[in-house]
C-alpha cells in the first residue's frame, strides 16, 4: 500500500507548529518579577566633589581679557585706518564689542569655577558645565591610559591637565584641567594602580580551560597515586 508523501509530512508540520507555539507561550509567560517602586531602588549616593585649583579660573580670566583687548585694538585700528569709518561709528562698535566681551569673559570664568571632580573607590567622576551640566563617571575597570599635559601658561601657574582614556577609545573620556601639578602626578599613579588592580581578577578568571584541566588532572593523580612503603 503506497502512502501519500503529503500525509507523512503532515505530522512533522504539526510537530513544528506545536514547538513554535510552545516557544511563543514561553516568551509570553516570561516572569519579569515584581515591579519595584522608587523606595526599593538602590540608595542614591550623594557625590561629594572638589573643585579644581583656584589658579585655573584666574588663568582663564587673564587669557580671555588679553584676547579681548587684542581684538578690540585690532578693530579700532582697522576701522580707522583701513576702512576709514567715522569715529562715532567706531566708538559704537567698540562699545558693543566690549559689552559682549565682558559677558563672554564672565561666563568663561564661571564655567571654569564649576568644574569639579571626585576620586572614589571604583570610579573617577567629572562634573562640568554652566547651563548644561554634564557628569561623567569612568570605572577603573575601563581605564586603560592616563595622560598628564602642561602648556607654557599652565606651567607658570603650576597647573596641568589630566586625561583618562578607556579601552578602545581614541578620545579622552575624562579631560580634567586645572589640577595642581603635584596633585595630578599623585592622582595619575593612583588611577593606574586602581586600574591594574581592577583588571587582575579578570586575568585570573581568564585562565585557559586546558590549563585548568591539567591542574585538576595533576591533583587527581596525586590523590590516587599509591604509596609504597
C-alpha angles and dihedrals in degrees: 000000000000118000122212110249089224089061090056093051094049095076090048092051091047091049091050092049090049092052090048090050091049091051091050090049091052090052092049091049095049108140112230092181127233118327113253125226124216090260089061094052120109106280113268111247118216111231112228103200132178128218125243122257114304091233092065097071088045091052092051090047092054092046093048094049092047092051092046093051092048091051092047093051090047091051092049094049095045094046093050102037108025102029098027093218118175115266095242092054090047091052091050091051093047092048092052090046092049092053092048091047092051091053093049093046091051092050092049090051093049092047091052091052091051094060110109138162141189133207109211135175096266106016149022116237127202124188122187141151138088106220098004106042117202125195117194123188119192115192115217089234088069097041112110109156136019122198130189119199132180130191127204094262092045089051090058090058094037092245132140139183119237119207126190122200126196128212113287095008123115093191124069111255091201120038107180115181130182101046123147108254095235093045092047093054091049090048092048092055091045092052092049091051091048091049093050091047093049091051096050098079090051091054093049091047091050094066110139117260091234091059091047090049090049091053091049092049092050091051090049092050090051090053098050098037107115119238115232117209 
